[in-house]
Short mmCIF file of C-alpha atoms in Angstrom, two decimals:
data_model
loop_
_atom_site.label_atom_id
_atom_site.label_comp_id
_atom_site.label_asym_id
_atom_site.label_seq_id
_atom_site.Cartn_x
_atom_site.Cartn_y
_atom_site.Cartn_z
CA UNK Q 20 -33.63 0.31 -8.46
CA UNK Q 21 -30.38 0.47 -9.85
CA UNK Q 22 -27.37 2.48 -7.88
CA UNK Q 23 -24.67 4.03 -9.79
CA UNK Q 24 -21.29 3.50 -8.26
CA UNK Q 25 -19.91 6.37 -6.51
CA UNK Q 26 -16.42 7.45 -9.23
CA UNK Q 27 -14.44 8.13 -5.51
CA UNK Q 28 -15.33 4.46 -4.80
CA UNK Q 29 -14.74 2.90 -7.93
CA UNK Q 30 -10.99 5.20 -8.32
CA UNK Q 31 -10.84 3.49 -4.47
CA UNK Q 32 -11.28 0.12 -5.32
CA UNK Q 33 -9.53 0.20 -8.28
CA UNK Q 34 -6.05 1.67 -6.78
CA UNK Q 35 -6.37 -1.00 -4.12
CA UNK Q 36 -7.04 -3.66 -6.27
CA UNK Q 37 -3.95 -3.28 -8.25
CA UNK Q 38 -1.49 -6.51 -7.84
CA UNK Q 39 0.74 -5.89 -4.48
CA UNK Q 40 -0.76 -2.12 -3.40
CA UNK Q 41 -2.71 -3.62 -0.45
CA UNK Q 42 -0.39 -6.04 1.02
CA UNK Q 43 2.35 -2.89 0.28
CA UNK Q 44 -0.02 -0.86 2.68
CA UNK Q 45 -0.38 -3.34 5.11
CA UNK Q 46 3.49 -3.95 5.29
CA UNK Q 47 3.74 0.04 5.87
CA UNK Q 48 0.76 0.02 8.78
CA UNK Q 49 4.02 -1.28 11.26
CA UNK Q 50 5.78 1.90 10.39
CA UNK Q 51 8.20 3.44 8.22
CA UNK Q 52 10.12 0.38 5.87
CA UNK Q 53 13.15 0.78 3.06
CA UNK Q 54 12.65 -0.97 -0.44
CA UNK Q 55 14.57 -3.88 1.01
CA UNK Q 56 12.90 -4.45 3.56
CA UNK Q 57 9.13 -4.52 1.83
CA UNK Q 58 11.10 -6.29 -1.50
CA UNK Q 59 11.81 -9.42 1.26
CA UNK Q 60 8.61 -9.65 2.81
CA UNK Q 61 6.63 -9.86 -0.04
CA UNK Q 62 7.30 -12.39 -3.30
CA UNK Q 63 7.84 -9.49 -5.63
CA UNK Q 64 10.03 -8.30 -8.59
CA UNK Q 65 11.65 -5.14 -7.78
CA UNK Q 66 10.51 -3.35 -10.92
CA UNK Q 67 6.86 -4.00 -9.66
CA UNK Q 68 7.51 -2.59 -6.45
CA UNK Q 69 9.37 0.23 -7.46
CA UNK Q 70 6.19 1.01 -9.98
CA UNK Q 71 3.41 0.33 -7.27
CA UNK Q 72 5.36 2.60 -4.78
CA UNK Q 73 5.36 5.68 -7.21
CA UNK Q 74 1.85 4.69 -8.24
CA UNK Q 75 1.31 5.34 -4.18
CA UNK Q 76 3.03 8.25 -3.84
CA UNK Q 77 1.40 9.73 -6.80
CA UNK Q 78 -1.87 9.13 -4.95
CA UNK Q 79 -0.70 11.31 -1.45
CA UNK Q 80 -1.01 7.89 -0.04
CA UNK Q 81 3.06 6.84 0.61
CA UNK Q 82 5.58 9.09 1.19
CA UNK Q 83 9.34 8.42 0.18
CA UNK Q 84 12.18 9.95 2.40
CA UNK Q 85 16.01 10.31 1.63
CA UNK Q 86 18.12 10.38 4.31
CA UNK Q 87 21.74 12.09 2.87
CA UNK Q 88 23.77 9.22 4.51
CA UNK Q 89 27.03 7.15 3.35
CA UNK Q 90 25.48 5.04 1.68
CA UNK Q 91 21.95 6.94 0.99
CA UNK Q 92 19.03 5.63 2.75
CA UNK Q 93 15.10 5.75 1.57
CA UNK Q 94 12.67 5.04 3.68
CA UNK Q 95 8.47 4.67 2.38
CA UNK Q 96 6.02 5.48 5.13
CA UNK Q 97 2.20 6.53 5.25
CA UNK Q 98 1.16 9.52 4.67
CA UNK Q 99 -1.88 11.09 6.60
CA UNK Q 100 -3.86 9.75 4.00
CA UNK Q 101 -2.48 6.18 3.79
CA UNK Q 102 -2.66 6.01 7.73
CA UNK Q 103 -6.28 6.33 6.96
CA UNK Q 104 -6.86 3.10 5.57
CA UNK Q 105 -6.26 1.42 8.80
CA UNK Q 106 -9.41 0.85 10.02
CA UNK Q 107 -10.22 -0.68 6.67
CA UNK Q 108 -7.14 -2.99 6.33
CA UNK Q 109 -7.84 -4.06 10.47
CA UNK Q 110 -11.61 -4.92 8.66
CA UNK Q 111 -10.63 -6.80 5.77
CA UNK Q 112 -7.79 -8.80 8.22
CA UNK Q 113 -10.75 -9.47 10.43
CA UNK Q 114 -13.15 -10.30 7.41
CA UNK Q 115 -10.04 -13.13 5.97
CA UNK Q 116 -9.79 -14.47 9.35
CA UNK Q 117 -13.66 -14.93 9.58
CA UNK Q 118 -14.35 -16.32 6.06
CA UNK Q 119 -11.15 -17.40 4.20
CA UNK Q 120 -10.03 -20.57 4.65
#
């Protein structure tokens, strides 16, 4: 018998799988980080890290703060939501340290 994919699932999988989000999620697990910060650690291009964070905050799953300082600073953290995914990142890290070479 054939199962149909659950559409929450597939919308899941398919946000995550996007190019960057997950390692972007991962960086944010340690706690709130500014663009720069999450632009160094990872190899890439500002314009595609500026799109996947909206993308996120779109979804409820990042939240962007601006703090009304000399010069301005913006800060992306988890949301609730993005907090959630936790206990599936701490899988899939356990899962790549099992299985990937």
């Amino acid at each position: 018998m054939l199962h149909q994919l659950c559409p929450r699932v597939e919308k899941a999988l398919e946000l995550l799988s996007k190019r960057w989000t997950g390692l972007i999620i991962y960086q944010l697990l340690n706690g709130p980080h500014r663009f720069c910060e999450i632009e160094s650690s990872l190899p890439i291009s500002g314009r595609l890290l500026s799109e996947r964070l909206k993308e996120l905050e779109k979804e409820g799953i990042v939240n962007r703060e601006v703090f009304p300082e000399v010069p301005v600073r913006v800060e992306y953290a988890l949301t609730e939501k993005g907090a959630g995914l936790a206990p599936v990142m701490k899988e899939l890290e356990e899962w790549a340290n099992k299985f990937i070479n």
